[in-house]
Coordinates of C-alpha atoms in Angstrom, one line a residue:
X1 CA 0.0 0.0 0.0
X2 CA 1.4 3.4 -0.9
X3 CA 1.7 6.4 1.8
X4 CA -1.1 7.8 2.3
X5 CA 0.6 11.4 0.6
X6 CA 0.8 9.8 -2.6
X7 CA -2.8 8.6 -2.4
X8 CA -3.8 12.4 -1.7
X9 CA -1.8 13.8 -4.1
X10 CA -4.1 11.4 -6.7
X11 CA -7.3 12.9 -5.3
X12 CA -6.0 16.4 -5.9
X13 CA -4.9 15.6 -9.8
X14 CA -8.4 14.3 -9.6
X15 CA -9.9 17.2 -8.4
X16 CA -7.7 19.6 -10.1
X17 CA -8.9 18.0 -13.7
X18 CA -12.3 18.1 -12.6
X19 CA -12.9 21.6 -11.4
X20 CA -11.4 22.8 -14.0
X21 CA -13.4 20.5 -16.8
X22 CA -16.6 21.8 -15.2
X23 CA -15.4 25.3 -15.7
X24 CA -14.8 25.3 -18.8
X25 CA -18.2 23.1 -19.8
X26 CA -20.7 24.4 -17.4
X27 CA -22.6 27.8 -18.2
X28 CA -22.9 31.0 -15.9
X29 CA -24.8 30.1 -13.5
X30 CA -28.0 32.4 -13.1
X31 CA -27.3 34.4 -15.7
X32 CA -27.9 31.4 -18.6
X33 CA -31.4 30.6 -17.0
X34 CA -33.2 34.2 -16.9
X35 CA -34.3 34.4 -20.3
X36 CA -35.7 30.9 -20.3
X37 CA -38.4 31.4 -17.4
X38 CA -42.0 32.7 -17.3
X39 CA -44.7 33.5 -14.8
X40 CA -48.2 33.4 -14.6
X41 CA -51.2 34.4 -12.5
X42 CA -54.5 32.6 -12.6
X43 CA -57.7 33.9 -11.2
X44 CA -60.1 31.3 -11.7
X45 CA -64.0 32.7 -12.1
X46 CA -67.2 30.8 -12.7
X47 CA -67.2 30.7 -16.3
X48 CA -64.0 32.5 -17.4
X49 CA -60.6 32.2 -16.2
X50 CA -58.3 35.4 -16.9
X51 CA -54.3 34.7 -16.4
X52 CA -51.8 37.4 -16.2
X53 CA -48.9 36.1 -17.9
X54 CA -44.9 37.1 -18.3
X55 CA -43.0 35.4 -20.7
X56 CA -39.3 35.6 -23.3
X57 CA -40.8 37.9 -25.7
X58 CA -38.6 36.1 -28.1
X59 CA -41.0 33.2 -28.0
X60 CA -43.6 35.4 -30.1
X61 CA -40.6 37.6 -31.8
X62 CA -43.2 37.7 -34.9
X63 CA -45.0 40.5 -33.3
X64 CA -42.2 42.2 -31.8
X65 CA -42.1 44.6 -34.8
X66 CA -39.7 47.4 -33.8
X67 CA -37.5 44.4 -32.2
X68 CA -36.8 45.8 -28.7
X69 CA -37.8 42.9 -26.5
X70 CA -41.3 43.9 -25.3
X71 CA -44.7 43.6 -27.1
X72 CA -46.0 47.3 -27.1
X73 CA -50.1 47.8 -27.0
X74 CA -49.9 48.8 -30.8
X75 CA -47.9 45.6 -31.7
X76 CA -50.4 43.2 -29.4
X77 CA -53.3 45.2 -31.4
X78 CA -51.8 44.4 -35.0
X79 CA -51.0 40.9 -34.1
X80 CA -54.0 39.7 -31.9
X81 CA -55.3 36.8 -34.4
X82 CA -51.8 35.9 -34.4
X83 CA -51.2 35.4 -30.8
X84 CA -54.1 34.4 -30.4
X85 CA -53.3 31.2 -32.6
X86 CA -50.1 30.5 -31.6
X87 CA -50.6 31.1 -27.5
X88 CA -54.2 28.6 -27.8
X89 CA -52.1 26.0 -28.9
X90 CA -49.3 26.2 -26.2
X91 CA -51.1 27.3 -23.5
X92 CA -54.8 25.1 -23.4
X93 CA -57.4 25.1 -20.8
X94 CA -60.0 22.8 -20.6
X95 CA -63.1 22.4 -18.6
X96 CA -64.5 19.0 -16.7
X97 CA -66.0 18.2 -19.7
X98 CA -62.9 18.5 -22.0
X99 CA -64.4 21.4 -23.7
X100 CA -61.6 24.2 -25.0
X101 CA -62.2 27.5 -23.4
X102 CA -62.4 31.0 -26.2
X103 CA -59.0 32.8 -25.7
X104 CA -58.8 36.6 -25.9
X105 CA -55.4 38.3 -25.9
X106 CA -54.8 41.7 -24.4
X107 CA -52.1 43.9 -23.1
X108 CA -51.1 42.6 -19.9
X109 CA -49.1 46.2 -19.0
X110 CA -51.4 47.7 -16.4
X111 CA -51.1 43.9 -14.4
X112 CA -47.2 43.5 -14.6
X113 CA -45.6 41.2 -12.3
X114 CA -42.3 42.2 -10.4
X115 CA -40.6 40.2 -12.8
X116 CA -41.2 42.5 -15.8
X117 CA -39.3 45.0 -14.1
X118 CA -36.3 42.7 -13.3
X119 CA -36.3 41.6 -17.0
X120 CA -38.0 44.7 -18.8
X121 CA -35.6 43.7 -22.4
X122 CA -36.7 40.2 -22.4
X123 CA -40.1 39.7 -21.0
X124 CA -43.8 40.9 -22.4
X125 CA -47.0 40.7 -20.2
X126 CA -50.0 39.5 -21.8
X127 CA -53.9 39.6 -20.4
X128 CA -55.3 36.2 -21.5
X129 CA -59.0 35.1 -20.9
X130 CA -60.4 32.2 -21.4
X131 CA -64.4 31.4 -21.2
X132 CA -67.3 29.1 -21.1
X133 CA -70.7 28.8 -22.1
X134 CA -72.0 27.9 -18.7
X135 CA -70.1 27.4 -15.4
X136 CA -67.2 24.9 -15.5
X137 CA -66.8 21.6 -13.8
X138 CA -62.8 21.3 -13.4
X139 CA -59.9 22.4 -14.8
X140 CA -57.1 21.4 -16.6
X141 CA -54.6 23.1 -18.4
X142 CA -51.7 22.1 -20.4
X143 CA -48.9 24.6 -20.7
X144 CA -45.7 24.5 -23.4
X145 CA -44.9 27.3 -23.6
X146 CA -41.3 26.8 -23.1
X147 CA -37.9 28.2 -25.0
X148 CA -36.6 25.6 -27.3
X149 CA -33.8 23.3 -26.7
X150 CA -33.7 24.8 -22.7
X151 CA -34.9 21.8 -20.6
X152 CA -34.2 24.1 -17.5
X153 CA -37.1 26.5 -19.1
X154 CA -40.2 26.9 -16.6
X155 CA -43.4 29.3 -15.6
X156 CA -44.6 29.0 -12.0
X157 CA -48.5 29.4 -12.4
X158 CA -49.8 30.9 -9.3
X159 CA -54.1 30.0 -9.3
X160 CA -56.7 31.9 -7.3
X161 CA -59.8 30.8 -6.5
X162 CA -62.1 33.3 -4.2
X163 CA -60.0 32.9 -1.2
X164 CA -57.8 30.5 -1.8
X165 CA -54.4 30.3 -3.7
X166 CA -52.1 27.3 -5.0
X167 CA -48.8 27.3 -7.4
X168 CA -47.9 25.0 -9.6
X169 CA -44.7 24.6 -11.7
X170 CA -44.8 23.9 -15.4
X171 CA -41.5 22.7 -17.0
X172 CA -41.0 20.6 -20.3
X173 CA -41.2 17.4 -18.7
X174 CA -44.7 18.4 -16.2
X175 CA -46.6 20.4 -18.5
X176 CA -50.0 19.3 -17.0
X177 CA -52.1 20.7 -14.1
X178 CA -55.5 19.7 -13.1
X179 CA -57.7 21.3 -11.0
X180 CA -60.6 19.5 -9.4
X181 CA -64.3 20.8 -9.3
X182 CA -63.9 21.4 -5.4
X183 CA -61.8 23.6 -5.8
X184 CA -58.4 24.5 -4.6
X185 CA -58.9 24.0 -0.4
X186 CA -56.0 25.6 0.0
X187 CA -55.3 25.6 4.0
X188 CA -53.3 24.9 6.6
X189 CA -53.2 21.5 5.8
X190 CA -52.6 22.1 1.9
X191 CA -49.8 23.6 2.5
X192 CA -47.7 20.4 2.4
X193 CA -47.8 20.2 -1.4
X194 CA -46.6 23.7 -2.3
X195 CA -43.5 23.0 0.3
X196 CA -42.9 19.8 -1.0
X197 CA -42.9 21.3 -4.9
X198 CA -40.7 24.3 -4.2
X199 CA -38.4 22.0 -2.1
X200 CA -38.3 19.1 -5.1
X201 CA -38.1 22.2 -7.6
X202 CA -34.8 23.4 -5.7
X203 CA -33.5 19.9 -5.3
X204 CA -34.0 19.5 -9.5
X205 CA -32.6 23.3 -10.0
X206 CA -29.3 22.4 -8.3
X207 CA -28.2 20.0 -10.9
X208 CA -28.0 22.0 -13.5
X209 CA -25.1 24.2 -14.2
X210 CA -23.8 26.6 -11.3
X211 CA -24.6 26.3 -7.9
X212 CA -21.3 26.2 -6.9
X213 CA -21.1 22.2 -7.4
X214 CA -17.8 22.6 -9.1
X215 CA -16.1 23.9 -6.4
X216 CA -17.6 22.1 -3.5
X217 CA -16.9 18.7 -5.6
X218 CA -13.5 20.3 -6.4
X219 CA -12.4 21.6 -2.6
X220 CA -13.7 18.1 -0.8
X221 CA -12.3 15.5 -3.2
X222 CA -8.9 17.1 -3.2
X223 CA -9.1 17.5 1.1
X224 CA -9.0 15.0 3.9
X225 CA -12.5 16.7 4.8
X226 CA -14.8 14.9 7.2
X227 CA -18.9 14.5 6.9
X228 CA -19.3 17.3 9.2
X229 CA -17.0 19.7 6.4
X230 CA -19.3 18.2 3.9
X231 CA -22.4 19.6 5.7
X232 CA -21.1 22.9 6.6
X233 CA -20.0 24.1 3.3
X234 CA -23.3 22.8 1.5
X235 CA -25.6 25.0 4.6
X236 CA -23.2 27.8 4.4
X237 CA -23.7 27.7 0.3
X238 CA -27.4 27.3 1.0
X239 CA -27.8 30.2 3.7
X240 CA -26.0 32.7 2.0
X241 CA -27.9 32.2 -1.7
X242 CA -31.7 32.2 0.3
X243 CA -30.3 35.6 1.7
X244 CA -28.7 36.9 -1.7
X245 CA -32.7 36.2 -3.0
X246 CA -34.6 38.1 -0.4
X247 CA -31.8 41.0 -0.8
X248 CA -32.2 41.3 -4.7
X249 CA -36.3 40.5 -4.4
X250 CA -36.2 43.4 -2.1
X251 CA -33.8 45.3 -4.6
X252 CA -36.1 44.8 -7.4
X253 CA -39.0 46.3 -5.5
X254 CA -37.8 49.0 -4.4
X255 CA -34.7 50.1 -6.1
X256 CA -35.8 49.0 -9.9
X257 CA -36.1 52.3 -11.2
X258 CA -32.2 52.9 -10.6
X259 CA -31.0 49.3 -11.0
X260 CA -32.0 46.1 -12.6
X261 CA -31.1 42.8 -10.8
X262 CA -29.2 41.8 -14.5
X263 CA -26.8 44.6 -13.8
X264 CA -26.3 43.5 -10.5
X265 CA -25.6 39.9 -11.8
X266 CA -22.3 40.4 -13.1
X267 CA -21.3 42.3 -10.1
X268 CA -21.9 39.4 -7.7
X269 CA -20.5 37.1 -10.2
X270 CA -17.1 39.2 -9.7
X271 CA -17.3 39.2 -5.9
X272 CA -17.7 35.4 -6.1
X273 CA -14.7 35.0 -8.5
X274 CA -12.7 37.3 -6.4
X275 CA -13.3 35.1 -3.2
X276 CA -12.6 32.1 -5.3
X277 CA -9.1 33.6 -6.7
X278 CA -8.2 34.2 -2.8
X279 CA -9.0 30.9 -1.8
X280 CA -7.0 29.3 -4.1
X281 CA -4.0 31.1 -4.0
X282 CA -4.1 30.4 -0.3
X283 CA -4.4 26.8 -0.8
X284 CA -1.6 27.1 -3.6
X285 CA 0.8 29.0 -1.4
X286 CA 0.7 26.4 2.1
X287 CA 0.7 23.8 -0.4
X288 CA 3.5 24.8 -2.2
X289 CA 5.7 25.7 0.9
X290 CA 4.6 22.4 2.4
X291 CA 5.8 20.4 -1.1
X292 CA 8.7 22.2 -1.1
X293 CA 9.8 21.3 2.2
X294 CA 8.8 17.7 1.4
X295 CA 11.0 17.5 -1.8
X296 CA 13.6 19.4 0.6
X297 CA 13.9 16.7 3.0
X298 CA 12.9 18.8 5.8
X299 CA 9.8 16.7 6.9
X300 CA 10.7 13.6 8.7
X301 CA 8.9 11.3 11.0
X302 CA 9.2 12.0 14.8
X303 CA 10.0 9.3 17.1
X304 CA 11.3 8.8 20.8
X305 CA 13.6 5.6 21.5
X306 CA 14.2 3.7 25.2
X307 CA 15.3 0.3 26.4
X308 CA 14.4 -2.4 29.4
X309 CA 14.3 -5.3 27.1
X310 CA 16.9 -8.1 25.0
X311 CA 15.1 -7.0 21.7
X312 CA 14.1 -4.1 19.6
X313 CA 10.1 -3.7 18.5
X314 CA 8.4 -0.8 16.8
X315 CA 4.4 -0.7 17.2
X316 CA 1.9 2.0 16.5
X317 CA 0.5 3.9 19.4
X318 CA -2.3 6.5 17.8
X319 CA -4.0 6.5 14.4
X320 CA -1.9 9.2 12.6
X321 CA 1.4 8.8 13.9
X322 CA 3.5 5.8 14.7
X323 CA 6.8 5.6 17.7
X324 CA 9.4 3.4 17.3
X325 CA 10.6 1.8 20.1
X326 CA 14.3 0.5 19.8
X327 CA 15.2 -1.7 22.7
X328 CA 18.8 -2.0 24.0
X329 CA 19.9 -5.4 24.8
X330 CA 21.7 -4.9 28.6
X331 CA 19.7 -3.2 30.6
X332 CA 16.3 -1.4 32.2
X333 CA 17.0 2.0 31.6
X334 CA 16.0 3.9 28.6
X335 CA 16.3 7.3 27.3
X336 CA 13.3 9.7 25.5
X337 CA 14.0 12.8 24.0
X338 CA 12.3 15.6 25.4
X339 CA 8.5 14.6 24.4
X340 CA 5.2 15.7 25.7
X341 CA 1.8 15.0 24.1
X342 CA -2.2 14.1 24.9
X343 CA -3.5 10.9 22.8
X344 CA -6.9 11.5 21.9
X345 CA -9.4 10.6 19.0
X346 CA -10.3 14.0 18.0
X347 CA -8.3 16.8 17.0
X348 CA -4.6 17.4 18.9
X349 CA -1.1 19.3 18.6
X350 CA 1.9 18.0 20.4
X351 CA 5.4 18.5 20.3
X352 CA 8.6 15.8 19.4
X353 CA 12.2 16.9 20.5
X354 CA 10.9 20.4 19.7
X355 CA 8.8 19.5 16.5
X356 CA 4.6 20.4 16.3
X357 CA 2.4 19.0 14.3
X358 CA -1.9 19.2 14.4
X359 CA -4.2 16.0 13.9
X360 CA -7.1 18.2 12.5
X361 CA -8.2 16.8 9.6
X362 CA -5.5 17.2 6.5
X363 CA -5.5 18.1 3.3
X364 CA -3.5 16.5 0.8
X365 CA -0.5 18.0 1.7
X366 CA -0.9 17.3 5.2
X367 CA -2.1 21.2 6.5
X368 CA -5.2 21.0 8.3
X369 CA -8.9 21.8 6.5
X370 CA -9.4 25.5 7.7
X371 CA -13.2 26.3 9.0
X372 CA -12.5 29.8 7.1
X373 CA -11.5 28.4 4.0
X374 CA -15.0 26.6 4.0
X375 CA -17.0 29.7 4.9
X376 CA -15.5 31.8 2.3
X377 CA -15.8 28.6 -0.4
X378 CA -19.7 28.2 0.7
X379 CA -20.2 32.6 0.7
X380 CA -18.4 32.5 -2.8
X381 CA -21.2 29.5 -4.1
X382 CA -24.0 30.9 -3.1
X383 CA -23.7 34.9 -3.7
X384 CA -25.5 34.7 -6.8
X385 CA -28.9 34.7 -6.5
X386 CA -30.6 31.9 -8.5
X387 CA -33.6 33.4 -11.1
X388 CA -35.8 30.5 -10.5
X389 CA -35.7 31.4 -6.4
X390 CA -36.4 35.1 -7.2
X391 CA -39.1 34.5 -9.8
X392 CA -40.7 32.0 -6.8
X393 CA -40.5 35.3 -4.2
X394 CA -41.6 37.8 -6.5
X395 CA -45.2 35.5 -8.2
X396 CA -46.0 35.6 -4.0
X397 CA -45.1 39.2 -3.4
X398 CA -47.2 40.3 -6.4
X399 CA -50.3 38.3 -5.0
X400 CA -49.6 40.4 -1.8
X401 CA -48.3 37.3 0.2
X402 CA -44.7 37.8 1.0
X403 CA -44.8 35.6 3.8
X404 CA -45.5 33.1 1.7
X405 CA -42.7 33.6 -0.6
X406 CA -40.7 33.7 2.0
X407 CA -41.5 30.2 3.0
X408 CA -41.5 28.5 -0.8
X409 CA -37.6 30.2 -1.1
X410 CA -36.5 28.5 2.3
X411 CA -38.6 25.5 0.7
X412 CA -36.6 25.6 -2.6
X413 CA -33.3 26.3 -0.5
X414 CA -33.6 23.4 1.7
X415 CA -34.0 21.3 -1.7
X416 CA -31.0 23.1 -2.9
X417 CA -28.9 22.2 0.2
X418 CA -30.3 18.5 0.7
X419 CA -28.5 17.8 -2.8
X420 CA -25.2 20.0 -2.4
X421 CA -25.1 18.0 1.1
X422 CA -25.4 14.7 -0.5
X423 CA -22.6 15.7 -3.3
X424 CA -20.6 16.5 -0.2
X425 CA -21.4 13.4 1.6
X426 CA -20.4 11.2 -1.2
X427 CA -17.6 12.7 -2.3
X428 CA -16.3 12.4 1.1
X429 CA -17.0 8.6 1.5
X430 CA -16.3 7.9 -2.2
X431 CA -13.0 9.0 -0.8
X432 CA -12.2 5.4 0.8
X433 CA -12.9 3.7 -2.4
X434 CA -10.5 5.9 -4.0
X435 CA -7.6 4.8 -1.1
X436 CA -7.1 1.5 -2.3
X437 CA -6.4 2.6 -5.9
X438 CA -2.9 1.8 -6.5
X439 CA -1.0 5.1 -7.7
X440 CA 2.9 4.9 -9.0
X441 CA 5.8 6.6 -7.1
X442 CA 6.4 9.6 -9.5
X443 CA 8.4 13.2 -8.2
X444 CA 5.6 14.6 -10.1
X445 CA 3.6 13.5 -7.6
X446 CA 4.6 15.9 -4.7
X447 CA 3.5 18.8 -7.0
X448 CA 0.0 17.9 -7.6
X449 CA -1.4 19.3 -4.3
X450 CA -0.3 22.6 -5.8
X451 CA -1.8 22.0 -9.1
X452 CA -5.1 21.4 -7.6
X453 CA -5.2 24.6 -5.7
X454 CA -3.9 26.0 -8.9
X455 CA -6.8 24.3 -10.6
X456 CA -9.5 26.4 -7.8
X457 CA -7.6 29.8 -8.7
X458 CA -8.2 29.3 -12.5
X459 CA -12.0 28.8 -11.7
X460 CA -12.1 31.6 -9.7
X461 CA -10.1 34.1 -12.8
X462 CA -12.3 32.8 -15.3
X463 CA -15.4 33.8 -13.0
X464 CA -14.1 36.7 -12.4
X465 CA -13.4 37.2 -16.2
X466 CA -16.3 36.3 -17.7
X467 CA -18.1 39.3 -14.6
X468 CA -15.5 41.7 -16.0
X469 CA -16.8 41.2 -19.9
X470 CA -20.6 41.1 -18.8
X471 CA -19.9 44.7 -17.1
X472 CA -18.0 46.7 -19.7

């Protein structure tokens, strides 16, 4: 079996390759999901249903005729059979008794949602309204409205009926909601299924690209981190993105006159890349003074010797380190270098013959995991608001129920965390599999700590890079 800094230094070629493979594949997070997602609002009558809705504008770019990213009155006016048409076919309701509502397309201007004004170049608002004969029985309605070739596209549909309210998500693979003759019951005891979408809607957001899963995956598989590591930076990620969405919701509210959440984008994005840059060239510099002390010859195993038997034995005392135990052959009396230490499971420093050393968890060059190093890692991933979370806040806040948005974004958050948590986890435990991989005895090998801290400070400058080029 090889020492165990070989095996590490593996991992961190591992994770070196992969952080920076993901950085170069994955698209900006945020940013590369805005334009794909729409809302709607549903207020469902006797015998008409009117829905509020804001889409991509590119969807009906036909009757964008001056080409500036919003449908004017005028344009709606000229192109009302049209939209008409194309809208019916994507977006279909249907009563109990399977029978197509009549569609009517107006300007939706006067009933904006928030998130025209956090999007005012790429969204449109439309009035639609759809009607029966007599009063309906049921409801069901089938929604594709969706961007081509964007599976991540969606439109959270927020239905009112009298007093009582229910969302829904509609994405290319659920385009279906029904709605029973009852009615929505929406009460204390309904709330379970909105929580449980917005969580299972968070959990399903954070695999796609972003979310800081490239450098959590990068930062645990290349460190001796522990399940508790795991946890912290996944929370810490989480916590600090739920607070980045109330912070820009609140932002778009009240400052979107002066500033637009896409101009704030990039400006997070750099912030992020800088903390990144930081944390890497940290890493890069203890790891590079610890290899090069290593190639040096200055590290050296610490041991203590005595006698009182005919033979000489060495046996290991504590996971972590080992003593050595050299017996002389005439006599009782032995000799230890001056030696003091506490054995015990968790973490400990002692000192050999004037020599310190930590049993905190290690990274691959043998320096302890640092608690701030995971803070700044989890700030970094999460400091960009994700779209989908601040289109869920803002479809609440324009029904006038903040509260409640506040409650689907912890929702969608805790989703978010559950599944950066179980990347942590496994990446962690995957570790042990990993340990029994034979690797060879190369000089290269004392380097590749450094190159995968090398590897975290390129993700971090082409963050910051591609911030720098959205900006000017």
């Amino acid at each position: 079996m090889l020492p165990k800094r070989h095996r590490y230094s593996l991992l961190s070629l591992l994770a070196g390759m992969i952080a920076i493979g993901l950085s170069l594949v994955t698209t900006s997070p945020s940013l590369a999901h805005w334009d794909d997602l729409a809302a709607a609002k549903l207020v469902v009558g006797d015998t008409e249903v009117q829905m509020t809705l804001t889409y991509p504008t590119r969807l009906t770019a036909f009757a964008d005729d001056d080409g500036n990213g919003q449908l004017a009155v005028a344009e709606i006016d000229r192109h009302q059979t049209a939209l008409q048409a194309f809208l019916g076919d994507r977006i279909a309701l249907k009563d109990g008794l399977n029978r197509l509502g009549s569609l009517q397309v107006q300007s939706g201007e006067a009933f904006a949602s928030p998130m025209l004004s956090a999007a005012p170049d790429s969204h449109s608002t439309l009035q639609l309204t759809y009607r029966w004969p007599d009063a309906m029985q049921g409801l069901v309605m089938n929604y594709t409205l969706f961007v081509p070739n964007a599976p991540e596209a969606s439109c959270l549909a927020t239905l009112v009926q009298g007093n009582e309210l229910t969302t829904h998500v509609f994405t290319p693979q659920q385009p279906t909601f029904a709605l029973m003759p009852g009615g929505l019951r929406f009460g204390a005891g309904t709330w379970l299924l909105p929580l449980i979408g917005a969580f299972v809607w968070g959990a399903v957001h954070s695999l796609s690209p972003g979310h800081g899963k490239t450098l959590i995956g990068a930062y645990l598989v290349g460190e001796r981190a522990t399940p508790l590591h795991a946890i912290f930076l996944a929370m810490t990620t989480t916590v600090t993105h739920t607070l980045g969405v109330i912070a820009l919701g609140l932002v778009t509210l009240l400052a979107a006159r002066y500033i637009l959440p896409e101009q704030l984008y990039p400006w997070l994005s750099l912030i992020s890349g800088s903390l990144v840059i930081a944390i890497g060239l940290n890493l890069l510099w203890q790891r590079r003074r610890r290899t090069t002390a290593v190639i040096s010859g200055q590290v050296h195993s610490h041991g203590h010797d005595h006698a009182h038997a005919p033979h000489a034995q060495t046996h290991p005392h504590d996971p972590g380190h080992v003593h050595h135990h050299c017996h002389d052959a005439g006599g009782d009396r032995h000799h230890h270098p001056s030696h003091s230490h506490a054995h015990h499971p968790a973490d400990h420093v002692h000192t050999h013959s004037r020599h310190t050393h930590s049993h905190l968890p290690l990274t691959t060059d043998s320096t302890p995991v640092t608690w701030r190093n995971l803070l700044m890692l989890g700030f970094s991933g999460g400091l960009v608001p994700c779209p989908a979370a601040l289109v869920l806040l803002l479809g609440a806040i324009a029904l006038g129920n903040t509260l409640s948005g506040l409650v689907l974004v912890l929702a969608f958050s805790l989703g978010l965390a559950s599944v950066l948590t179980g990347l942590g986890l496994l990446l962690v435990y995957a570790r042990q599999v990993f340990q029994r991989i034979p690797t060879p005895r190369l000089p290269l090998m004392q380097w590749l700590p450094a190159i995968s801290a090398l590897g975290i400070t390129v993700i971090g400058i082409g963050i910051s890079t591609r911030s720098i080029l959205q900006i000017f």
